[in-house]
Amino acid sequence: PGLLKFYYESASDSDEFIGSLSGIGYIFPSYYPDDKLEGFLQTSNDYLVRLELNTLQVLDPHAVPREVIDRYFEHVEVIGFFEGYDPRERDAIIVDARIWVGVSYSIRGGAADDAIDEIRTIAQEHPDRPLFIPVVVVITGEEIPYYDDLVRVVHTLGEDGFEVVSPSQFSTLMSIADTEAQSSVIMEEEVASPLSWGLMPMTT
């Protein structure tokens, strides 16, 4: 409680906390006992609400099964779920304006130039707009990225038209884009929007 109090009281207006990992305890949800998962998720949701956290990082060795994802949607009230911290092949899932996405790219120490090149490549390979690229900064062991490198990544990609947003902003914008895209199909109109990419610090 003391550490939590410190971080909440010292946070700036631009800081945002994200729930991690997978809920109230560090678990792999696909390995968790099926008869206990609902209670775990309900308890996790209670604490997420108390802490006013509206996004959650979910970790599993493999792609989380859809039936488990559906149980998260049912019992956890956040607006965005972010799966993994290494690139994860998964189509985005949107249920009742709430999103579940797999991480597209992770930034590790000493790899700022690689991050710039590879995020640009992801954008080139996916020409439809708007494009949302969930990015995680991995902070562990000797792989801690230098702050100046991260600033350079943000500024360089910003000049290309990318926009860095928080996890909750990412979730909201992606949900809005999905709604507008569905409307555009009905109205036979195109939806134009800039590139967006989320940047989430991640400690393991």
PDB file of N, CA, C and O in Angstrom, residues 2-3 51 67 89 107 113 145 153 171 173 178 191 193:
ATOM      1  N   GLY A   2       1.993   1.224   0.703  1.00  0.00           N
ATOM      2  CA  GLY A   2       2.858   2.402   0.758  1.00  0.00           C
ATOM      3  C   GLY A   2       3.450   2.740  -0.598  1.00  0.00           C
ATOM      4  O   GLY A   2       3.493   3.912  -1.001  1.00  0.00           O
ATOM      5  N   LEU A   3       3.921   1.733  -1.311  1.00  0.00           N
ATOM      6  CA  LEU A   3       4.469   1.954  -2.653  1.00  0.00           C
ATOM      7  C   LEU A   3       3.387   2.448  -3.611  1.00  0.00           C
ATOM      8  O   LEU A   3       3.606   3.356  -4.414  1.00  0.00           O
ATOM      9  N   LEU A  51      -8.632   0.891  -8.109  1.00  0.00           N
ATOM     10  CA  LEU A  51      -7.427   1.630  -8.488  1.00  0.00           C
ATOM     11  C   LEU A  51      -7.648   2.525  -9.707  1.00  0.00           C
ATOM     12  O   LEU A  51      -6.724   3.206 -10.154  1.00  0.00           O
ATOM     13  N   GLU A  67     -11.996 -18.612 -25.916  1.00  0.00           N
ATOM     14  CA  GLU A  67     -12.939 -18.818 -24.817  1.00  0.00           C
ATOM     15  C   GLU A  67     -12.462 -18.147 -23.529  1.00  0.00           C
ATOM     16  O   GLU A  67     -13.272 -17.689 -22.716  1.00  0.00           O
ATOM     17  N   GLU A  89       0.928 -12.585 -33.025  1.00  0.00           N
ATOM     18  CA  GLU A  89       0.032 -12.606 -34.181  1.00  0.00           C
ATOM     19  C   GLU A  89      -1.401 -12.822 -33.704  1.00  0.00           C
ATOM     20  O   GLU A  89      -1.761 -13.898 -33.245  1.00  0.00           O
ATOM     21  N   ILE A 107      10.144  -2.760 -27.747  1.00  0.00           N
ATOM     22  CA  ILE A 107      11.406  -2.026 -27.783  1.00  0.00           C
ATOM     23  C   ILE A 107      12.269  -2.474 -26.612  1.00  0.00           C
ATOM     24  O   ILE A 107      11.842  -2.415 -25.457  1.00  0.00           O
ATOM     25  N   ASP A 113      17.194   2.355 -33.133  1.00  0.00           N
ATOM     26  CA  ASP A 113      17.156   2.441 -34.598  1.00  0.00           C
ATOM     27  C   ASP A 113      16.365   1.283 -35.196  1.00  0.00           C
ATOM     28  O   ASP A 113      15.617   1.457 -36.173  1.00  0.00           O
ATOM     29  N   PRO A 145      16.001   0.208 -22.012  1.00  0.00           N
ATOM     30  CA  PRO A 145      16.279   1.222 -23.024  1.00  0.00           C
ATOM     31  C   PRO A 145      16.647   2.554 -22.380  1.00  0.00           C
ATOM     32  O   PRO A 145      16.129   2.907 -21.321  1.00  0.00           O
ATOM     33  N   VAL A 153      13.049   7.821 -30.704  1.00  0.00           N
ATOM     34  CA  VAL A 153      12.073   6.990 -31.412  1.00  0.00           C
ATOM     35  C   VAL A 153      10.759   7.757 -31.575  1.00  0.00           C
ATOM     36  O   VAL A 153      10.182   7.820 -32.663  1.00  0.00           O
ATOM     37  N   SER A 171      -7.025   2.434 -26.764  1.00  0.00           N
ATOM     38  CA  SER A 171      -8.246   1.621 -26.725  1.00  0.00           C
ATOM     39  C   SER A 171      -9.447   2.418 -27.227  1.00  0.00           C
ATOM     40  O   SER A 171     -10.258   1.925 -28.021  1.00  0.00           O
ATOM     41  N   LEU A 173      -9.493   5.199 -29.153  1.00  0.00           N
ATOM     42  CA  LEU A 173      -9.366   5.550 -30.568  1.00  0.00           C
ATOM     43  C   LEU A 173      -9.632   4.348 -31.468  1.00  0.00           C
ATOM     44  O   LEU A 173     -10.279   4.469 -32.516  1.00  0.00           O
ATOM     45  N   ASP A 178     -13.217   1.628 -35.222  1.00  0.00           N
ATOM     46  CA  ASP A 178     -13.995   0.456 -35.608  1.00  0.00           C
ATOM     47  C   ASP A 178     -15.450   0.837 -35.871  1.00  0.00           C
ATOM     48  O   ASP A 178     -16.047   0.406 -36.855  1.00  0.00           O
ATOM     49  N   VAL A 191     -12.970   6.241 -44.503  1.00  0.00           N
ATOM     50  CA  VAL A 191     -12.574   6.857 -43.245  1.00  0.00           C
ATOM     51  C   VAL A 191     -11.087   7.150 -43.317  1.00  0.00           C
ATOM     52  O   VAL A 191     -10.278   6.241 -43.488  1.00  0.00           O
ATOM     53  N   SER A 193      -7.654   8.658 -41.494  1.00  0.00           N
ATOM     54  CA  SER A 193      -7.126   8.946 -40.165  1.00  0.00           C
ATOM     55  C   SER A 193      -5.622   8.746 -40.180  1.00  0.00           C
ATOM     56  O   SER A 193      -5.100   7.966 -40.966  1.00  0.00           O
TER      57      SER A 193
END
